[in-house]
Tab-separated table of C-alpha atoms in Angstrom:
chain	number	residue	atom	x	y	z
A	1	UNK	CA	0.000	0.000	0.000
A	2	UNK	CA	1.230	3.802	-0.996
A	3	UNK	CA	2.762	4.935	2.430
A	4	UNK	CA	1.316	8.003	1.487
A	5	UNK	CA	-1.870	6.875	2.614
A	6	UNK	CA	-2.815	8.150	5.902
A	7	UNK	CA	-5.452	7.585	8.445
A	8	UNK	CA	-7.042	11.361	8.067
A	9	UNK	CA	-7.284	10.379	4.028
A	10	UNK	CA	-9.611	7.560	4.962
A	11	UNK	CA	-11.708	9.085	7.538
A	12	UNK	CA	-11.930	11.975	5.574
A	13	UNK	CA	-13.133	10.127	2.235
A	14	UNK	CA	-15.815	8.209	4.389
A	15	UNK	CA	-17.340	11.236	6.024
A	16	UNK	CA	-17.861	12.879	2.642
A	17	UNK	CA	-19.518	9.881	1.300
A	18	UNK	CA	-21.634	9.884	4.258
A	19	UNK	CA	-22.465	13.710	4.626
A	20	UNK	CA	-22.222	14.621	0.601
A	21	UNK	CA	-21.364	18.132	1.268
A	22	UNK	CA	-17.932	20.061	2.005
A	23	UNK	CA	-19.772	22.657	5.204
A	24	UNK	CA	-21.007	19.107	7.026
A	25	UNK	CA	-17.619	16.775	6.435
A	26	UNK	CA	-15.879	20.167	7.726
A	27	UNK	CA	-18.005	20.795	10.620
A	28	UNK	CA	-18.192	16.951	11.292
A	29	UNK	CA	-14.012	16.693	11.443
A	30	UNK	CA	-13.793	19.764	13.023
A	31	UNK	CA	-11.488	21.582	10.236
A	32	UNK	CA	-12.012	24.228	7.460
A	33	UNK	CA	-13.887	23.133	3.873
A	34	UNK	CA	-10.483	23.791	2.336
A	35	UNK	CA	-8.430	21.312	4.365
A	36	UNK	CA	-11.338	18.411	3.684
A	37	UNK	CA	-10.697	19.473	0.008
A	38	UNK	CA	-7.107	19.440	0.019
A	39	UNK	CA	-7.191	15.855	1.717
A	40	UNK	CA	-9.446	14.593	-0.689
A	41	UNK	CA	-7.555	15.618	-3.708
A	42	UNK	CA	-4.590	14.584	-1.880
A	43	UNK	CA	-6.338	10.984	-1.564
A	44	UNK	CA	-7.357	10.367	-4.844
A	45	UNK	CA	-3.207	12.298	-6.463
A	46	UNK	CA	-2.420	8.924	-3.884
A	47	UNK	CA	-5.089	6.579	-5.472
A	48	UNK	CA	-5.049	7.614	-9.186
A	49	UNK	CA	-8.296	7.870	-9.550
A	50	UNK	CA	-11.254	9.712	-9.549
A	51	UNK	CA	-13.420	8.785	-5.934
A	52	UNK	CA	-15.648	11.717	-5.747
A	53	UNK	CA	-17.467	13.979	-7.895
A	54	UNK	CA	-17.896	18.048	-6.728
A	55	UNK	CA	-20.923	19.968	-7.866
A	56	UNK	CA	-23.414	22.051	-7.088
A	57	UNK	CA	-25.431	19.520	-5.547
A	58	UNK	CA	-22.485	18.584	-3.310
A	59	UNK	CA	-20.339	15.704	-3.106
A	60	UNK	CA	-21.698	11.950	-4.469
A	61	UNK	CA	-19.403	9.037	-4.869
A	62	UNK	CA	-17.922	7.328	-8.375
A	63	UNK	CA	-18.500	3.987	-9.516
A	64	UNK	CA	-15.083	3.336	-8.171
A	65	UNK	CA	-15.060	5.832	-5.653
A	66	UNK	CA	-18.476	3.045	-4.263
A	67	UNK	CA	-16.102	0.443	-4.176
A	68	UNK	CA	-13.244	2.374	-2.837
A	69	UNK	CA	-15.988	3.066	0.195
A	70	UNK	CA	-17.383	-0.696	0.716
A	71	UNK	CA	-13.505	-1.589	1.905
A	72	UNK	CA	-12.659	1.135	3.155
A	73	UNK	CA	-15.745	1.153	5.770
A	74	UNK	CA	-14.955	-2.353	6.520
A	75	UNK	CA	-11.515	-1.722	7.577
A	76	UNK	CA	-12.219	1.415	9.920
A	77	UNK	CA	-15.012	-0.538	11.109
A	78	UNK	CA	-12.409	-3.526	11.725
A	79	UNK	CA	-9.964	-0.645	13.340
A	80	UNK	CA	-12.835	0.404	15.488
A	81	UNK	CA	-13.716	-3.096	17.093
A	82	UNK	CA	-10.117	-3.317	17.740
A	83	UNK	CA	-9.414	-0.482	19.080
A	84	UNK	CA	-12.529	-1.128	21.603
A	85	UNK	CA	-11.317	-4.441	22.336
A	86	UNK	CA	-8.004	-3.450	23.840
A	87	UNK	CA	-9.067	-0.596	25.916
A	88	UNK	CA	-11.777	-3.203	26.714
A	89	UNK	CA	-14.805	-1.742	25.898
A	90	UNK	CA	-17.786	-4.503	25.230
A	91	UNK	CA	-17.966	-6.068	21.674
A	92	UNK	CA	-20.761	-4.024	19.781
A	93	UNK	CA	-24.213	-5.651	19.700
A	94	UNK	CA	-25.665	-7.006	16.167
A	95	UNK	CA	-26.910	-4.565	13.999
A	96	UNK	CA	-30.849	-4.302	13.203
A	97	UNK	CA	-31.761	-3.075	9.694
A	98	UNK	CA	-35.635	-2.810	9.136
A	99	UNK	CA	-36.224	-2.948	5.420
A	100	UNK	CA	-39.264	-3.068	3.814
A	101	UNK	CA	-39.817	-3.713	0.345
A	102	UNK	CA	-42.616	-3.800	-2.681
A	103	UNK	CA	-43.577	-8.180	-3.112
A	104	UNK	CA	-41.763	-7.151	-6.673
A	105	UNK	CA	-38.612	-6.772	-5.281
A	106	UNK	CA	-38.772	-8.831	-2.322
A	107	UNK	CA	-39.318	-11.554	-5.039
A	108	UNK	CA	-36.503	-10.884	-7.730
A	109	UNK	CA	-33.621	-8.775	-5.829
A	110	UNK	CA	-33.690	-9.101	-2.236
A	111	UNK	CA	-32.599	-13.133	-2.355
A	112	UNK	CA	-29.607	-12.084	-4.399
A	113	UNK	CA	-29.116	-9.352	-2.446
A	114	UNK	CA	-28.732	-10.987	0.685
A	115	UNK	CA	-26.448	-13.928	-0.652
A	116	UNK	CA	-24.271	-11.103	-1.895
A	117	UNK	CA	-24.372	-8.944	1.624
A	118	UNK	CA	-23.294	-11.778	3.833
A	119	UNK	CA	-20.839	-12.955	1.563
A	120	UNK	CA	-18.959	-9.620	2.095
A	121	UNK	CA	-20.198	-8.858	5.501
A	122	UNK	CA	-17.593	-8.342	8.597
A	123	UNK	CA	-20.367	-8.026	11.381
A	124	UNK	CA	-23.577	-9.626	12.613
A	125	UNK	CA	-26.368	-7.766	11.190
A	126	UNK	CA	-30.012	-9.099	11.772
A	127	UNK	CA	-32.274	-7.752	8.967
A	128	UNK	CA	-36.089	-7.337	9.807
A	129	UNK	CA	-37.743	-7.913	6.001
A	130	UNK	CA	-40.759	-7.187	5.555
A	131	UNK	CA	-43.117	-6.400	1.962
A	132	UNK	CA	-45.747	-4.287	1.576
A	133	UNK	CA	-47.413	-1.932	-1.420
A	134	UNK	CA	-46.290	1.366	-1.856
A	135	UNK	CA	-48.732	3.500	0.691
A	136	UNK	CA	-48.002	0.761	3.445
A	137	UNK	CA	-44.159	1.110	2.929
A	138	UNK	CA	-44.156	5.407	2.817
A	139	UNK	CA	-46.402	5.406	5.653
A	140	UNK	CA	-43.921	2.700	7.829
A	141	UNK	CA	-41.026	5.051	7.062
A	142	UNK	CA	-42.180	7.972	7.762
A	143	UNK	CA	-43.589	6.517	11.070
A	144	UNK	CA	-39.759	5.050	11.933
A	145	UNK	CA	-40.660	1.480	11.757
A	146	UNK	CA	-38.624	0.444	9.235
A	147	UNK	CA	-35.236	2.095	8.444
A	148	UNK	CA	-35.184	1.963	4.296
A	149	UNK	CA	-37.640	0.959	1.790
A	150	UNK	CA	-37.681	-0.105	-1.945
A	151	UNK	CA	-40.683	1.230	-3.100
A	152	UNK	CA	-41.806	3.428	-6.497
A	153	UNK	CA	-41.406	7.131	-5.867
A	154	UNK	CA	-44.349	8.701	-4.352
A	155	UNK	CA	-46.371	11.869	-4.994
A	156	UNK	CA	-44.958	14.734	-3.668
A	157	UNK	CA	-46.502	14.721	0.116
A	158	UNK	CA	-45.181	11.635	0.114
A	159	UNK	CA	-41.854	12.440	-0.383
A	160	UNK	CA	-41.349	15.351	2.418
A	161	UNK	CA	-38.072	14.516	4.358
A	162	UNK	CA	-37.557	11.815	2.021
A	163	UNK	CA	-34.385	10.996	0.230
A	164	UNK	CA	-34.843	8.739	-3.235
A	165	UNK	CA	-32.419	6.995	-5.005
A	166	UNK	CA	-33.084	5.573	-8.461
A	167	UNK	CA	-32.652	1.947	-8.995
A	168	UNK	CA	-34.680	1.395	-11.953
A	169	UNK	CA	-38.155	1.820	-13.813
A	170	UNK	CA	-40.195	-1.171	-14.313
A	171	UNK	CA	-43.639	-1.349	-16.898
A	172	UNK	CA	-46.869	-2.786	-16.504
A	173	UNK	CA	-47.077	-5.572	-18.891
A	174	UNK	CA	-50.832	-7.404	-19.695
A	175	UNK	CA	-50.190	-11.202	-19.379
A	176	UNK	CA	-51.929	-14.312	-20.414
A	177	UNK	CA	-51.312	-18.221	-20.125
A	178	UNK	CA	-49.473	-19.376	-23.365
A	179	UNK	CA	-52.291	-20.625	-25.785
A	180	UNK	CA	-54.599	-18.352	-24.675
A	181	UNK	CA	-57.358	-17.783	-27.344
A	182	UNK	CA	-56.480	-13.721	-27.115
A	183	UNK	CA	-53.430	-14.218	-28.542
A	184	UNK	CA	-54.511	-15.940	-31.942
A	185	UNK	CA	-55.848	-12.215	-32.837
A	186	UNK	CA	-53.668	-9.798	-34.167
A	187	UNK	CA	-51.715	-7.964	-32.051
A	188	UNK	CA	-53.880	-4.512	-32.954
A	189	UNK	CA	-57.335	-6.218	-32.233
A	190	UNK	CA	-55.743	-7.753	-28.524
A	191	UNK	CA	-56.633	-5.106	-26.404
A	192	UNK	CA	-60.400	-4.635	-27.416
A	193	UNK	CA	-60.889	-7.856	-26.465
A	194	UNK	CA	-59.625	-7.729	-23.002
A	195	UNK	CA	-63.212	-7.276	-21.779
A	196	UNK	CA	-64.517	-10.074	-22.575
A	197	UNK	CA	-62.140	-12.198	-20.465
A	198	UNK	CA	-61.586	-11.963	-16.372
A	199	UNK	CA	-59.637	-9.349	-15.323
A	200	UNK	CA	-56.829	-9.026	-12.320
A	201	UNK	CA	-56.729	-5.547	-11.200
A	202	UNK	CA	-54.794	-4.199	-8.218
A	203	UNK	CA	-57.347	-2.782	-6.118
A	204	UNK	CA	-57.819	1.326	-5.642
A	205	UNK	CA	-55.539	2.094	-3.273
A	206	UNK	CA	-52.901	0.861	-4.429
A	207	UNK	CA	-50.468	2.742	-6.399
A	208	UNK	CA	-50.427	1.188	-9.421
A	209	UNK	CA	-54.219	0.930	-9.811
A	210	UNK	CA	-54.711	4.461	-11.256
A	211	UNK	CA	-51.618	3.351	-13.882
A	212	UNK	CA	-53.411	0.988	-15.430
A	213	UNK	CA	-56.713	3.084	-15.047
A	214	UNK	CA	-55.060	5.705	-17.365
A	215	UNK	CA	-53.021	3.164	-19.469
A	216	UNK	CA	-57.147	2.491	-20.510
A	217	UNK	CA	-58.053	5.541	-20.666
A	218	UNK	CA	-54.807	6.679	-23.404
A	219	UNK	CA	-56.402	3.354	-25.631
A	220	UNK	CA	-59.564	4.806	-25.200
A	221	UNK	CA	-61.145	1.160	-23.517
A	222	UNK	CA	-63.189	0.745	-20.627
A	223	UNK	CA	-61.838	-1.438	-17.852
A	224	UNK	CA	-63.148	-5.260	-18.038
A	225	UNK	CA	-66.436	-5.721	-16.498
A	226	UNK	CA	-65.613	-9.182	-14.818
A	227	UNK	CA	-62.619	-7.772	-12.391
A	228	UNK	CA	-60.632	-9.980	-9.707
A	229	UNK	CA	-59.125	-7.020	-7.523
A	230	UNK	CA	-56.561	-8.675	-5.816
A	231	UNK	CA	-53.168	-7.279	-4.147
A	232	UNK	CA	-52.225	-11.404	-3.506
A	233	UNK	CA	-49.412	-11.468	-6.672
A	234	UNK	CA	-49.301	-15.522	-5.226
A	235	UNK	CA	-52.538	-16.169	-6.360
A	236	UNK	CA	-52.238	-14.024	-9.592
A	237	UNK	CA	-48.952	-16.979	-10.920
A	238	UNK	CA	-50.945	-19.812	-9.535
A	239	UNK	CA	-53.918	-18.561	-10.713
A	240	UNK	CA	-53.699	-17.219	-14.721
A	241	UNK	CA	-51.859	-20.625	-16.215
A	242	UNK	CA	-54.816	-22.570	-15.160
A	243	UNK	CA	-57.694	-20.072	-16.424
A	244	UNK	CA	-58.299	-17.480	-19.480
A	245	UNK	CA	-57.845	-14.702	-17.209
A	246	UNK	CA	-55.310	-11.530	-18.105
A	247	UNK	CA	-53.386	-9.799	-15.279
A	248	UNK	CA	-51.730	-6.380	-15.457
A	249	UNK	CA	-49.377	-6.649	-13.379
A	250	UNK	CA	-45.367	-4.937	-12.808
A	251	UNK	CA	-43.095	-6.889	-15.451
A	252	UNK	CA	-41.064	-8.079	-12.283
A	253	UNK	CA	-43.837	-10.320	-10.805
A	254	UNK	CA	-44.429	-12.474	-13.739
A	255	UNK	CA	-41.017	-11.852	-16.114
A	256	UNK	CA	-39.809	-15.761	-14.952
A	257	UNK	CA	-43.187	-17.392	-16.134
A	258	UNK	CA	-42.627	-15.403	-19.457
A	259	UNK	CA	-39.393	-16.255	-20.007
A	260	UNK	CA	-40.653	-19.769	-19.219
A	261	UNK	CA	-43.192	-19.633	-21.835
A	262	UNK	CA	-45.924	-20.228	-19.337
A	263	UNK	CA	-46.945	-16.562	-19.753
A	264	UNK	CA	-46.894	-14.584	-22.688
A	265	UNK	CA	-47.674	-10.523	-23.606
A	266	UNK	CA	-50.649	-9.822	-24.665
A	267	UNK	CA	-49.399	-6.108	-25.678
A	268	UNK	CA	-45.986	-4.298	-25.906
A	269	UNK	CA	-45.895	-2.678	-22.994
A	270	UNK	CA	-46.772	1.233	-22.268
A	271	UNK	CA	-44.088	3.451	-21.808
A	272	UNK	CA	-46.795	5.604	-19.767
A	273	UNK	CA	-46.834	2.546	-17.288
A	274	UNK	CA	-42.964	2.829	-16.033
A	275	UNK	CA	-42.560	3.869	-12.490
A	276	UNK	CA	-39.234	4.496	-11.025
A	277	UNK	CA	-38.337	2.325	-8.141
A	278	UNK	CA	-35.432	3.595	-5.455
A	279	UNK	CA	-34.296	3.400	-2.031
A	280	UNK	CA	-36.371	5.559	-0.273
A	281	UNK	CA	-35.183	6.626	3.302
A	282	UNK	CA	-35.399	9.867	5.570
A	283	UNK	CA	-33.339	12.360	5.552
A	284	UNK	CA	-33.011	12.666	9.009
A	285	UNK	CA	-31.718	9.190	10.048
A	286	UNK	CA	-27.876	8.306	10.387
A	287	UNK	CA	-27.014	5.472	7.688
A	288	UNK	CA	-24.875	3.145	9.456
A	289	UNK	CA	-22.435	1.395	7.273
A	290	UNK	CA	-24.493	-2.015	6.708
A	291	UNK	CA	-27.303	0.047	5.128
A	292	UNK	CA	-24.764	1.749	2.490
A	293	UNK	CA	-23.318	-1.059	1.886
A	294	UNK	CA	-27.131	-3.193	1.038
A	295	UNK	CA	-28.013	0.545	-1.109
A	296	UNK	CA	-24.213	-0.312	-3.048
A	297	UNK	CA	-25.104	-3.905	-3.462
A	298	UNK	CA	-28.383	-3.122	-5.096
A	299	UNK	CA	-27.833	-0.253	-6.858
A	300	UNK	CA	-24.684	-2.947	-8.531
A	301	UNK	CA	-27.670	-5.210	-9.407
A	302	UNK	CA	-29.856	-3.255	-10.774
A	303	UNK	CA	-27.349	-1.737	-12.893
A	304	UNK	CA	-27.331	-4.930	-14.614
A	305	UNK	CA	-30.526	-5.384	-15.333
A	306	UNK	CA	-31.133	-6.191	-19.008
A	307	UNK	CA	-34.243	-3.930	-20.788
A	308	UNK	CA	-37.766	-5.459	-21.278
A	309	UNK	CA	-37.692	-6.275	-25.692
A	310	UNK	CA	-39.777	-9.433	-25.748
A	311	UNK	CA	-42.260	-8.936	-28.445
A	312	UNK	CA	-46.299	-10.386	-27.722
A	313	UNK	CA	-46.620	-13.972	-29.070
C-alpha cells in the first residue's frame, strides 16, 4: 500500500460519502472546507483515480469511488472493534436493519441481495424484512418502523423529508397463459378484447391501480367488467396458467413465467406505465455502514438489469 496513505485520508473520504457536502464533512471533522478538500484531492493524487465527484449539488461518490468506500468502511469498522477491544470496551451488539420492500422486489432482488451482503459482511447484522405496497411502505417510514424501503417514488406529500435513489423503472405488462385464445388475434385487435375475459386488477388504493386506469383511458377502452381485484401477486402466478384470465401486473412479478413460456404478452408494454423504483429513506436518520453497503449492493444489481424487448406472441 502507498505509504502516502494516511489515516485522516480515509476518515476523511468516508465522512464525505456519508455527509455529501464540504460545510457538514468540515463541521463533522472539526477543520475548514479547504483542508477536507485538500485531503481529498490529496487521496485520490495517492489513489489515481477519480473517488468523488464536486458539484453544485455537493459531493456523491464514483463507480469506483463506491467500491473504494465498501472496503474502506470495513476496515475502519475492523480498526474500530479493535481499538474497543483493547481498551476493553464490550464487543458491539448485532446490527438491526428494518427494510421493507414492494412483493416485486422482495421476489426478484432481495434473495440475491442478501447472498451477496453476507458474503462480504464483517459483522452480525439481523435484517427485519418485511413487503408491503407502496402506501403501506411510505407510511412505515415515515412513522420510523422500518429504516429503508424499496418502493416506487411517491407523490410529492409523500416524499417530504424523504431521500430517493433511483434503482430502476419497471412497466406494466398485460399477461396471459401461453395458448390463450387472445393471442390468436392480431396484435392490434388484442386489447379490445380484453373485456370479454376476467380481469386481475390491483385494487384502488394501491399505487399502481390508477396506472393501469389511465393506461385504458390513453387506448380509449373501458376497464373489463368481470374484475378480480386482488393485491395477492401468489394467487395471480398460480392462478392465470390454469384459467383465461389476463393480469396487469409490474413486469417483475411475472417476467420468470414469461421467459418460461408459461406466460406470454398480450401487448408491448406502455411506456406511460414505467414507475421508477429507489431506495427511499429519511433524511433525518444516520445510515450506518451495513445500510450503504445493502443501497451499493443493489444499486450494482440493478445496474445490470437487461431492458424489457420481448415482443407479444
Amino acid at each position: 500500500m502507498d505509504r502516502r496513505l494516511k489515516f485522516r485520508h480515509i476518515q476523511c473520504f468516508l465522512e464525505a460519502a456519508k455527509s455529501h457536502h464540504l460545510t457538514e464533512v468540515a463541521r463533522s471533522l472539526n477543520v475548514t472546507q479547504a483542508a477536507v478538500s485538500k485531503t481529498l484531492t490529496e487521496l485520490e493524487t495517492i489513489m489515481g483515480m477519480q473517488l468523488i465527484l464536486r458539484d453544485r449539488s455537493g459531493l456523491s461518490l464514483t463507480p469506483k469511488g463506491e467500491v473504494f468506500y465498501h472496503y474502506a468502511a470495513a476496515g475502519m469498522e475492523s480498526f474500530e472493534k479493535g481499538y474497543e477491544g483493547l481498551v476493553g470496551l464490550s464487543d458491539a451488539p448485532s446490527i438491526e436493519l428494518r427494510i421493507g420492500v414492494l412483493p416485486t422486489v422482495a421476489a426478484r432482488f432481495m434473495p440475491q441481495a442478501m447472498n451477496t451482503f453476507f458474503a462480504q459482511a464483517t459483522q452480525p447484522v439481523n435484517f427485519a424484512l418485511q413487503t408491503g405496497y407502496n402506501r403501506h411502505l411510505f407510511d412505515l417510514l415515515h412513522g420510523g418502523k422500518i429504516d429503508l424501503a424499496i418502493a416506487r417514488i411517491g407523490v410529492p406529500e409523500m416524499m417530504h423529508e424523504l431521500d430517493f435513489i433511483h434503482l430502476y423503472a419497471e412497466p406494466m405488462v398485460l399477461v396471459a397463459r401461453a395458448g390463450h385464445p387472445i393471442l390468436a388475434l392480431p396484435a392490434a385487435s388484442r386489447m379490445r378484447a380484453v373485456k370479454d375475459y376476467p380481469f386481475l386488477l390491483a385494487p384502488k388504493d394501491t399505487r399502481i391501480r390508477p396506472i393501469i386506469e389511465q393506461s385504458f383511458a390513453t387506448l380509449n377502452i373501458p376497464l373489463p367488467s368481470t374484475l378480480i381485484e386482488t393485491v395477492s401477486n401468489t394467487f395471480g402466478r398460480s392462478y392465470l396458467p390454469k384459467s383465461d384470465g389476463l393480469w396487469m401486473i409490474s413486469y417483475g412479478v411475472v417476467g420468470d413465467l414469461i421467459e418460461a413460456g408459461v406466460l406470454a404478452l398480450v401487448a408491448e408494454p406502455l411506456d406511460s406505465t414505467r414507475e421508477p423504483v429507489g431506495l427511499v429513506r429519511r433524511l433525518d436518520q444516520e445510515m450506518p455502514i451495513a445500510m450503504r453497503q445493502l443501497m451499493s449492493i443493489l444499486l450494482a444489481q440493478t445496474r445490470e438489469l437487461r431492458p424489457l424487448t420481448d415482443s407479444p406472441g
